[in-house]
Short mmCIF file of C-alpha atoms (C1' of nucleotides) in Angstrom, two decimals:
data_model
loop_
_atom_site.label_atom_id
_atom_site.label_comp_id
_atom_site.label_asym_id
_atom_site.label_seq_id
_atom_site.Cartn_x
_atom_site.Cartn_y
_atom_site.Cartn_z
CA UNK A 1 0.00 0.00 0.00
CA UNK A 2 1.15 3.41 -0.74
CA UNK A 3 0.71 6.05 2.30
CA UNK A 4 1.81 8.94 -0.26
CA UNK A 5 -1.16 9.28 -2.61
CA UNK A 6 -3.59 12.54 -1.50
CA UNK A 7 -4.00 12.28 2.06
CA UNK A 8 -7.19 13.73 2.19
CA UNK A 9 -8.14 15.19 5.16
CA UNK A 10 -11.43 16.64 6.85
CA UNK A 11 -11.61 20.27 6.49
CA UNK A 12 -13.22 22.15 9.72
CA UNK A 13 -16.48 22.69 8.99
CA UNK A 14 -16.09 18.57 8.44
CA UNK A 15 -14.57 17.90 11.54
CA UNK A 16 -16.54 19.64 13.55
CA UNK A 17 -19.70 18.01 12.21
CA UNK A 18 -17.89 14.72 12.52
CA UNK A 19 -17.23 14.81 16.14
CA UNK A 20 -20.77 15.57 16.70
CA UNK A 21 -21.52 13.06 14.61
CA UNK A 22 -19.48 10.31 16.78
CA UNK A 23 -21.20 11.69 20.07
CA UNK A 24 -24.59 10.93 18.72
CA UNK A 25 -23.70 7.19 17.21
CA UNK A 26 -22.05 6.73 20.52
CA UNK A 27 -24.48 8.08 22.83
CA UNK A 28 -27.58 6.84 21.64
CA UNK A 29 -27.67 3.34 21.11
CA UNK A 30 -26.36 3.29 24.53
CA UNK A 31 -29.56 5.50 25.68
CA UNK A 32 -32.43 3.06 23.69
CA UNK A 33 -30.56 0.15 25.62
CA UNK A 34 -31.12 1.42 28.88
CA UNK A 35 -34.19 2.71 28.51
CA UNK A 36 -35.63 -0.62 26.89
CA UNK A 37 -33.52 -2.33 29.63
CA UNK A 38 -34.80 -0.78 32.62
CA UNK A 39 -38.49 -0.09 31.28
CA UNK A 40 -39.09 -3.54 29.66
CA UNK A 41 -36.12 -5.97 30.32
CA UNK A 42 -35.07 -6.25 26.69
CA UNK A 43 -31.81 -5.32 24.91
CA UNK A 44 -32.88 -2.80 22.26
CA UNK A 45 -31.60 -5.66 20.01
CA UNK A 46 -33.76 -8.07 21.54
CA UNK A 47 -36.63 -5.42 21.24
CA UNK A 48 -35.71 -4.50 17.39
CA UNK A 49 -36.33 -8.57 17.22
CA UNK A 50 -39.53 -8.72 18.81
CA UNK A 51 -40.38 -5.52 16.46
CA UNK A 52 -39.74 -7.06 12.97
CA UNK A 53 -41.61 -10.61 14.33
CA UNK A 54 -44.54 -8.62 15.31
CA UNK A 55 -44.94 -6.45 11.88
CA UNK A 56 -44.05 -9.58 9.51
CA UNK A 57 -47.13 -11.55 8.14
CA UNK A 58 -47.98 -14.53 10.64
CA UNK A 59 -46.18 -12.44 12.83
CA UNK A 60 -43.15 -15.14 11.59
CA UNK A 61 -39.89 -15.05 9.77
CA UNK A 62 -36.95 -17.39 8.39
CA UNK A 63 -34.28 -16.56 10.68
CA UNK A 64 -31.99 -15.25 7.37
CA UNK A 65 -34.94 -12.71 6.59
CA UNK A 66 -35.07 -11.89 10.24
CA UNK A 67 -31.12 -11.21 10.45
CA UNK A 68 -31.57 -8.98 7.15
CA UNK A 69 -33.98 -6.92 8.76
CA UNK A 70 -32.27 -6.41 11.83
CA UNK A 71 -29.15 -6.25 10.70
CA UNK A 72 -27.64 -9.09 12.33
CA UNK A 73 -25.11 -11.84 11.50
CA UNK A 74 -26.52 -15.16 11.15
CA UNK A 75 -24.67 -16.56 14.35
CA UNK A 76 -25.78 -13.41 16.82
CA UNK A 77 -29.49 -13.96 15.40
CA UNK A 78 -29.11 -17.33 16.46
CA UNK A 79 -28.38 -16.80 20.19
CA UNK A 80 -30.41 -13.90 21.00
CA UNK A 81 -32.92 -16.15 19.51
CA UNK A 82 -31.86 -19.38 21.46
CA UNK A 83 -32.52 -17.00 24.61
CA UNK A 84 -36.05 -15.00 23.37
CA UNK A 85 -36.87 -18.95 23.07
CA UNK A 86 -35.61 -19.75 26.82
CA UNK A 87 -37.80 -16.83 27.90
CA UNK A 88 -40.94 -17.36 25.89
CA UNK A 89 -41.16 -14.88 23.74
CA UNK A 90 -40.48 -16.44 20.45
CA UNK A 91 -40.41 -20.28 19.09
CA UNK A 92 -38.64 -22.02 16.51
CA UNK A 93 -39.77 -24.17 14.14
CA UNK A 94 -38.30 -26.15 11.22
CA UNK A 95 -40.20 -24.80 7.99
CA UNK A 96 -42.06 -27.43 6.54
CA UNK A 97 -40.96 -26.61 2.77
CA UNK A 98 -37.41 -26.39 2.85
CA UNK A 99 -36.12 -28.12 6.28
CA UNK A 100 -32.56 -27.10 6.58
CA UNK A 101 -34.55 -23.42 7.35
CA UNK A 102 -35.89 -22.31 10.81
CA UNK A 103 -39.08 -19.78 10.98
CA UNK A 104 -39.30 -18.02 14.50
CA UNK A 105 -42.94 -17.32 15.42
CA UNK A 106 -43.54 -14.73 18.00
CA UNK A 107 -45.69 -16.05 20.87
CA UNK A 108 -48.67 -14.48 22.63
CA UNK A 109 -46.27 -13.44 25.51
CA UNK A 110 -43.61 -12.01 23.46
CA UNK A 111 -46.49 -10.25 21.10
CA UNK A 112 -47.62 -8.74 24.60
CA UNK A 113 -44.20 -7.76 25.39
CA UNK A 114 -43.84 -6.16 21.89
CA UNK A 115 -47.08 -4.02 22.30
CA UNK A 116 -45.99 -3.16 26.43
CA UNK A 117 -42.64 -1.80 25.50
CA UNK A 118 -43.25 -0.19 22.05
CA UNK A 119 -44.68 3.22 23.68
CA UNK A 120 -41.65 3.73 25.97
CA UNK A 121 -39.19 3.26 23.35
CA UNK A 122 -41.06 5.17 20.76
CA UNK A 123 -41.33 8.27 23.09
CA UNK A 124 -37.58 7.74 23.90
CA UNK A 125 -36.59 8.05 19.75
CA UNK A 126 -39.04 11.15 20.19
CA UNK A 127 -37.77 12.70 22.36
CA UNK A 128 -34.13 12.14 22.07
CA UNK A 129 -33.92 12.65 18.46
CA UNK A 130 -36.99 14.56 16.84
CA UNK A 131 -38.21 16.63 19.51
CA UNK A 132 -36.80 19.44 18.41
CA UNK A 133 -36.59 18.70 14.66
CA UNK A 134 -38.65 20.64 11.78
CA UNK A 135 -40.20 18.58 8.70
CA UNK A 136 -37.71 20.52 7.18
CA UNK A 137 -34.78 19.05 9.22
CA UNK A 138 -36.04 16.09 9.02
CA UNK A 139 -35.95 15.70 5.20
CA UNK A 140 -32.22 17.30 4.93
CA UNK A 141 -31.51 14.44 7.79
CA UNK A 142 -33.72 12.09 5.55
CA UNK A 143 -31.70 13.35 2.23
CA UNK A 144 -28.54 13.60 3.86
CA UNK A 145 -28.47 10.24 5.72
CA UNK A 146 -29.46 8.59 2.02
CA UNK A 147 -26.38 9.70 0.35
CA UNK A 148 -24.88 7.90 3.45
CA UNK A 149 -25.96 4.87 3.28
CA UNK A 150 -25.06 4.87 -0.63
CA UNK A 151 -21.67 4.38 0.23
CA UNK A 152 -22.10 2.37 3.39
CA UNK A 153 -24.81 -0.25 2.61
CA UNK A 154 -24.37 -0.36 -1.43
CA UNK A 155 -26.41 -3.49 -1.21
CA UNK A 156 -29.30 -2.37 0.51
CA UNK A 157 -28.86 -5.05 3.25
CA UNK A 158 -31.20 -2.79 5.17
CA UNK A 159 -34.22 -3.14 2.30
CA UNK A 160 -34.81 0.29 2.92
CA UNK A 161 -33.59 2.12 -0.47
CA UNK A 162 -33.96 5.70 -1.48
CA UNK A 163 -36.84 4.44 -3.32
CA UNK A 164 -39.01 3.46 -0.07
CA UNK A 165 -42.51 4.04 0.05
CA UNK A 166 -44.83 3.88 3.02
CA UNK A 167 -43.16 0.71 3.86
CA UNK A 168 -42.31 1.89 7.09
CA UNK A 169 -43.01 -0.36 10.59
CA UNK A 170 -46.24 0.76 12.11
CA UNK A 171 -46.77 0.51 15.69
CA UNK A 172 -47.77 -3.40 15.84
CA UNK B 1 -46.44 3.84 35.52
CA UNK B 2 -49.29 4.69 34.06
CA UNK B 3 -49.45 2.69 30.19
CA UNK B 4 -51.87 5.24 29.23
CA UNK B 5 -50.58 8.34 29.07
CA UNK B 6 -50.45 10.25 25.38
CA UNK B 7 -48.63 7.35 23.55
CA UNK B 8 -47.36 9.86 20.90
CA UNK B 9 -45.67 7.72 17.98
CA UNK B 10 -43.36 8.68 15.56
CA UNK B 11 -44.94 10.16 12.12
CA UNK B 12 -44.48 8.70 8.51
CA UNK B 13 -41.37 10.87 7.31
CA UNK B 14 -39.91 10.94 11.28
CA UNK B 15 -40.32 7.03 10.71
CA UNK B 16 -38.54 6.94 7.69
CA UNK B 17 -35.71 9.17 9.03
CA UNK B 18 -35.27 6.54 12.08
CA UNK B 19 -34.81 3.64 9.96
CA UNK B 20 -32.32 5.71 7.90
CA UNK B 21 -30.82 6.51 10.87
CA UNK B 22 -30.51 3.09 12.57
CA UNK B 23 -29.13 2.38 9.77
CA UNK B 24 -25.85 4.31 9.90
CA UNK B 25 -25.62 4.25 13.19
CA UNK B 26 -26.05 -0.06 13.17
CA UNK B 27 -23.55 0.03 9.98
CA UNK B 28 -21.13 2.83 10.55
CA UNK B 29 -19.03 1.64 13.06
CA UNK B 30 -18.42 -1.60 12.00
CA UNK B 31 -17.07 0.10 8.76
CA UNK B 32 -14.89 1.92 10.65
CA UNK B 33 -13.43 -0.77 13.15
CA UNK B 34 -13.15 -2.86 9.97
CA UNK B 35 -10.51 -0.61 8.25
CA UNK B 36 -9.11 0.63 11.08
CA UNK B 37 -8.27 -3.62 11.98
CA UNK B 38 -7.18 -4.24 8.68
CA UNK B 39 -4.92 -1.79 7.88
CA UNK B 40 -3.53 -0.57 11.23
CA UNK B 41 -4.69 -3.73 13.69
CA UNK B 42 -6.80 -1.18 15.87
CA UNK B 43 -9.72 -0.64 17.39
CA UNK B 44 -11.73 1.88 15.97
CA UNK B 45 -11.53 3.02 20.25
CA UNK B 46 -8.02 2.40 20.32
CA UNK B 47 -7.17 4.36 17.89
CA UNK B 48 -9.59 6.87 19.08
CA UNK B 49 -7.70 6.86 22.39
CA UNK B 50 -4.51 6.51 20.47
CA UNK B 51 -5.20 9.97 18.25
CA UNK B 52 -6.98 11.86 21.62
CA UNK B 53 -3.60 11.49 23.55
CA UNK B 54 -1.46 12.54 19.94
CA UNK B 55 -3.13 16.08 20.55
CA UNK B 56 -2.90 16.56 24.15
CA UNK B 57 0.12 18.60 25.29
CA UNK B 58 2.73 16.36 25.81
CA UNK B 59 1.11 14.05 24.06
CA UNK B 60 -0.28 12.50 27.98
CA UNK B 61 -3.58 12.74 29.65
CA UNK B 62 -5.11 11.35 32.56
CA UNK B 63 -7.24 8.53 32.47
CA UNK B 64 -10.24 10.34 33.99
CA UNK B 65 -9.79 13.29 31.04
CA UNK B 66 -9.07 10.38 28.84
CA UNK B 67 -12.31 8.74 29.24
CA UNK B 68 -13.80 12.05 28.67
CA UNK B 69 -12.50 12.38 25.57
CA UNK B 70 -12.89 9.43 23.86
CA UNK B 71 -16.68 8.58 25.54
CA UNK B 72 -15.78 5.92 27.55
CA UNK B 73 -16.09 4.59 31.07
CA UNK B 74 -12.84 4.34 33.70
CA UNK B 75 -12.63 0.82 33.61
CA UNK B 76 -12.93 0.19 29.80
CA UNK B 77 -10.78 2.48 28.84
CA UNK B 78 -8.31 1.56 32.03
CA UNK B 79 -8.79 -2.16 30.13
CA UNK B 80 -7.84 -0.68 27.10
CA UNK B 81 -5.23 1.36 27.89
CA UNK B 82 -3.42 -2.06 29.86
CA UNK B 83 -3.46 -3.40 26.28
CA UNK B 84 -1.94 -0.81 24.88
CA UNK B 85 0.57 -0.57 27.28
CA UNK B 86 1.57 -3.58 26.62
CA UNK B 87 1.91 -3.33 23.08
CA UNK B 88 4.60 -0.67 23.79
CA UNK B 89 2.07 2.25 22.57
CA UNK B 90 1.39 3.99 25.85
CA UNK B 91 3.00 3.95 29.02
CA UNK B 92 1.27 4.71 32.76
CA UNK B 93 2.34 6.80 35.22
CA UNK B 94 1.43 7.91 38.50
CA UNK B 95 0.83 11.65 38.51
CA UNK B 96 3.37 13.23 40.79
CA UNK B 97 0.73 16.07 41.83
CA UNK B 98 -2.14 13.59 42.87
CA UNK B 99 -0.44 9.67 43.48
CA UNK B 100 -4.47 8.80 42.96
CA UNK B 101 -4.40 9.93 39.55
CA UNK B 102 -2.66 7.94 36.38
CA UNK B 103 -1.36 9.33 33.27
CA UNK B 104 -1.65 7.90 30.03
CA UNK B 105 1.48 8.94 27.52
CA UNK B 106 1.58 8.07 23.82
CA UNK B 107 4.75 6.77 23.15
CA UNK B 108 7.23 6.97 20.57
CA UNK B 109 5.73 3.68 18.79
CA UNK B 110 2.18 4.76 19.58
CA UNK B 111 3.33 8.24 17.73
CA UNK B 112 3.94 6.30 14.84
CA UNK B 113 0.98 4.39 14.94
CA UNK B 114 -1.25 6.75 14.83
CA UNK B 115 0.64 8.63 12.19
CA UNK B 116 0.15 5.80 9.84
CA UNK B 117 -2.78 4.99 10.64
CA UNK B 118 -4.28 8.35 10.57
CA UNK B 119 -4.55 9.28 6.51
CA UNK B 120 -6.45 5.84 6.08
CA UNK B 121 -9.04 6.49 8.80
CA UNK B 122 -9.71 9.98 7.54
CA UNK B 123 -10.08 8.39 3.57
CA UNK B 124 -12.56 6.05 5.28
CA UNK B 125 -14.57 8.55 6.82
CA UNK B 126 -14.68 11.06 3.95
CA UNK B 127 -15.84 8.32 1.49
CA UNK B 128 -18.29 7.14 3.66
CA UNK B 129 -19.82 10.25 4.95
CA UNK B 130 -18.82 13.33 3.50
CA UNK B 131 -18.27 13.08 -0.15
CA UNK B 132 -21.92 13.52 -1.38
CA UNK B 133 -21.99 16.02 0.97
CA UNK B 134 -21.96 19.86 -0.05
CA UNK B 135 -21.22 22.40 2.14
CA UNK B 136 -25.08 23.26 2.87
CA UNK B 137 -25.87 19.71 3.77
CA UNK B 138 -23.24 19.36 6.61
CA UNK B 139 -24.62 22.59 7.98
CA UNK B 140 -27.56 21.51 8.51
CA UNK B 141 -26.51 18.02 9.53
CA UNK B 142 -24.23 20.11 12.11
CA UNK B 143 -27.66 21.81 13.46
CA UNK B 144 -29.54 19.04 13.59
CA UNK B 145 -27.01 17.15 15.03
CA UNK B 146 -26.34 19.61 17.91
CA UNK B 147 -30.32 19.53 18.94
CA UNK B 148 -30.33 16.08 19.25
CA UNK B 149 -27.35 16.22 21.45
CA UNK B 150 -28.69 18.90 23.78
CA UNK B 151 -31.06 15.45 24.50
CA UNK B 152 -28.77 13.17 24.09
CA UNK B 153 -26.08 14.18 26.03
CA UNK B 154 -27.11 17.60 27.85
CA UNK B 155 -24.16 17.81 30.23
CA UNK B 156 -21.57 18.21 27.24
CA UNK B 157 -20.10 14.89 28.36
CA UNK B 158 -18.12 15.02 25.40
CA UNK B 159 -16.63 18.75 25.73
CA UNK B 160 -18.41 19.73 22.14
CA UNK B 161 -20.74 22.00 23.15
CA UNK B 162 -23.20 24.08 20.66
CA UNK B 163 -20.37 27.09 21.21
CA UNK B 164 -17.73 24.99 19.58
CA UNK B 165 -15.04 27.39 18.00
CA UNK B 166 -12.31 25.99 16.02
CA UNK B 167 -11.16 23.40 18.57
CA UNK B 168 -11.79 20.85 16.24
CA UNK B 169 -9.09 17.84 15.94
CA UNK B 170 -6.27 18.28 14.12
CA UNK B 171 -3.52 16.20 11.90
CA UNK B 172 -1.33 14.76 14.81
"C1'" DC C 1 -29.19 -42.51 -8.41
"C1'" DC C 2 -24.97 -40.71 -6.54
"C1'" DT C 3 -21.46 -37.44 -5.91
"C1'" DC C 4 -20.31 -32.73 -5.13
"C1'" DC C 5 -21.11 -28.29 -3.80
"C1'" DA C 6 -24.14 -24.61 -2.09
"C1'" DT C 7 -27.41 -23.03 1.36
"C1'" DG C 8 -29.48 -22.34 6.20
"C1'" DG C 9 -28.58 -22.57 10.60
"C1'" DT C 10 -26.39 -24.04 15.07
"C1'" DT C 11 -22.65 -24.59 18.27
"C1'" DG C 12 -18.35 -23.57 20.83
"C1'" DA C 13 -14.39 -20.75 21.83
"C1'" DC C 14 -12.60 -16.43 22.33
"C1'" DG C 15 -12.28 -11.15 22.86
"C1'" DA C 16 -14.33 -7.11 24.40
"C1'" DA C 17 -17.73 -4.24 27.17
"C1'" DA C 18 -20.86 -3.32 31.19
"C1'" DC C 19 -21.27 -3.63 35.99
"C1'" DA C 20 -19.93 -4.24 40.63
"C1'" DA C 21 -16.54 -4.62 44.17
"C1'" DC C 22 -12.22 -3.19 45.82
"C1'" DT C 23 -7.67 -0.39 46.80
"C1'" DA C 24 -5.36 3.71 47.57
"C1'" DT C 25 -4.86 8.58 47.86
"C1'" DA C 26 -6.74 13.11 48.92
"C1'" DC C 27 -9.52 16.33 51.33
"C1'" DC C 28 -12.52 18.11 55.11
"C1'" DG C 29 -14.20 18.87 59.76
"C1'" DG C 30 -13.40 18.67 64.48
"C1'" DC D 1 -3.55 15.08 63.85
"C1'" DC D 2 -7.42 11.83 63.17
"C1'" DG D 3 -11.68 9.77 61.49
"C1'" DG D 4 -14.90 9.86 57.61
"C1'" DT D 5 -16.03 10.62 53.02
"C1'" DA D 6 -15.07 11.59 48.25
"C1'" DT D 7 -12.10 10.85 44.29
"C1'" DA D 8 -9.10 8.17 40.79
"C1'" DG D 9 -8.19 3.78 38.99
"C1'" DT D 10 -7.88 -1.06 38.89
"C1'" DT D 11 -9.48 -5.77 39.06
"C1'" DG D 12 -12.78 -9.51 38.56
"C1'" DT D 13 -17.19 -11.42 36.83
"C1'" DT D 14 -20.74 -12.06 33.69
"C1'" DT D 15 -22.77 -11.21 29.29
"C1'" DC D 16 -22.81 -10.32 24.55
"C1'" DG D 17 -20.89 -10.33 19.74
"C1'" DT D 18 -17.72 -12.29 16.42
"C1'" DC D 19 -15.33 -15.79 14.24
"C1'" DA D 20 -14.43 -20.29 12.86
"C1'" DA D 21 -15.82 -24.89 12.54
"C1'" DC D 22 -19.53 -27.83 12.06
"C1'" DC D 23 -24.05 -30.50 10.78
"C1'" DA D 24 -27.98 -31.15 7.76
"C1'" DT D 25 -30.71 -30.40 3.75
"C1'" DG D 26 -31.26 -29.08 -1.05
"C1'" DG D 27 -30.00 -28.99 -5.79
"C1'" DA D 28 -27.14 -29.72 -10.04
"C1'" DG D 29 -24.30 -32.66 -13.11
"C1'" DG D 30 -22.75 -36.99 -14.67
#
DNA sequence: CCTCCATGGTTGACGAAACAACTATACCGG
DNA sequence: CCGGTATAGTTGTTTCGTCAACCATGGAGG
């Protein structure tokens, strides 16, 4: 590798948006886990789980479409899974059409969790992030956050292109 | 707690910010740690710690203003700083004014380190962030950025307050 | 059919982070 | 001075995420 060619650097308008940037991505997730932690026992991943069960038809997923829409390696799906199971709140299943495939199927109890916690952690996002937000600050954030995710998810692991409609989770 | 106060929910363009947002802030990091692993076998932290002691005077810091600067808790960054001590990066110290208090110093090889590893992390972030990015845009990212953190983090944990001058990092 | 490879998922080992308990120094009031 | 409390870090424990094998099923080619 060559360390001579352009070593581009941030220039201060950059930087300072940068380190503000950092705060937030390191603050916040930390913020939705405690709340969710302390107001409904779940891990906001464990929640964002829970979330995508209860909003899929049959209120059931493969475990690979389930990782896609949360994000998740295969393996970390897997456990937190293993231990939603343990507790309850989901089951697993072998699917009947292709067998080497699992479907998790959220249960009455973890549905109940799901529609307990959901308020909590919606008013947290509220008010941490949008309270003080415009609709016109919210579509720069919208446009700008795009043109992120153009160069960080090329693939669209997320499903949620530039080109999404009113696809977006309801409150379950 | 009462389940039935005003369960405000987020609206259809907030929603489709948040997803956005998770996004980045699910993907983003990873990115970063990736490179930063590959290319200079760091932590994204450690070389966060690494870079925040390369601009303190004398290049040393104590833990406590450390772990202010870089986010973190005493004992994971004390953690982290033990493994970088014994990489030969940093060196400890008891501070001679207060024998409670421990200095972290970047040394020679940690220098080094972080001046190679420096031009890469800054390519990384550019591409990934900034470069669709016109000057308007990161204005208004800046603003919107700084109301969420009066929320997010309203006792300036992280020494960036709205009043930020030009005390942005620099090039080590 | 039967072999070979791809796919879907689980398991186990390891590294790192959160949390709690502990040590040692400093400071404050009497 | 001397006891009590606050401050600065460290150490240990448990939990979670990642990575690297590892099964089992499905499908394609001979």
């Amino acid at each position: 590798m060559s360390t001579t060619d352009s070593p581009r650097w941030l220039d201060p308008e950059q930087m300072r948006s940068w380190l503000r940037l950092q705060a937030v991505i390191g603050l916040l997730p930390g913020l939705l886990d405690q709340q969710l932690r302390r107001d409904a026992g779940l891990t906001h991943f464990e929640y964002l789980t829970l979330a995508m069960l209860s909003e899929a038809p049959g209120r059931e997923l493969r475990m690979s479409a389930l990782a896609q829409r949360t994000n998740a390696t295969l393996p970390r799906l897997s456990h937190v899974v293993r231990r939603l199971e343990e507790r309850g709140l989901v089951a697993r299943s072998t699917a009947p059409d292709d067998k080497r495939a699992t479907v998790a199927r959220l249960t009455a109890a973890g549905w109940e969790k799901v529609v307990a916690s959901a308020p909590g952690h919606a008013r947290t996002v509220l008010e941490t992030v949008y309270d003080d937000l415009d609709a016109t600050e919210v579509g720069t954030l919208n446009t700008v956050l795009d043109k992120m995710l153009a160069h960080i998810d090329p693939h669209d692991t997320f499903g949620i292109g530039p080109a999404t409609g009113p696809r977006a989770a309801r409150r379950p």
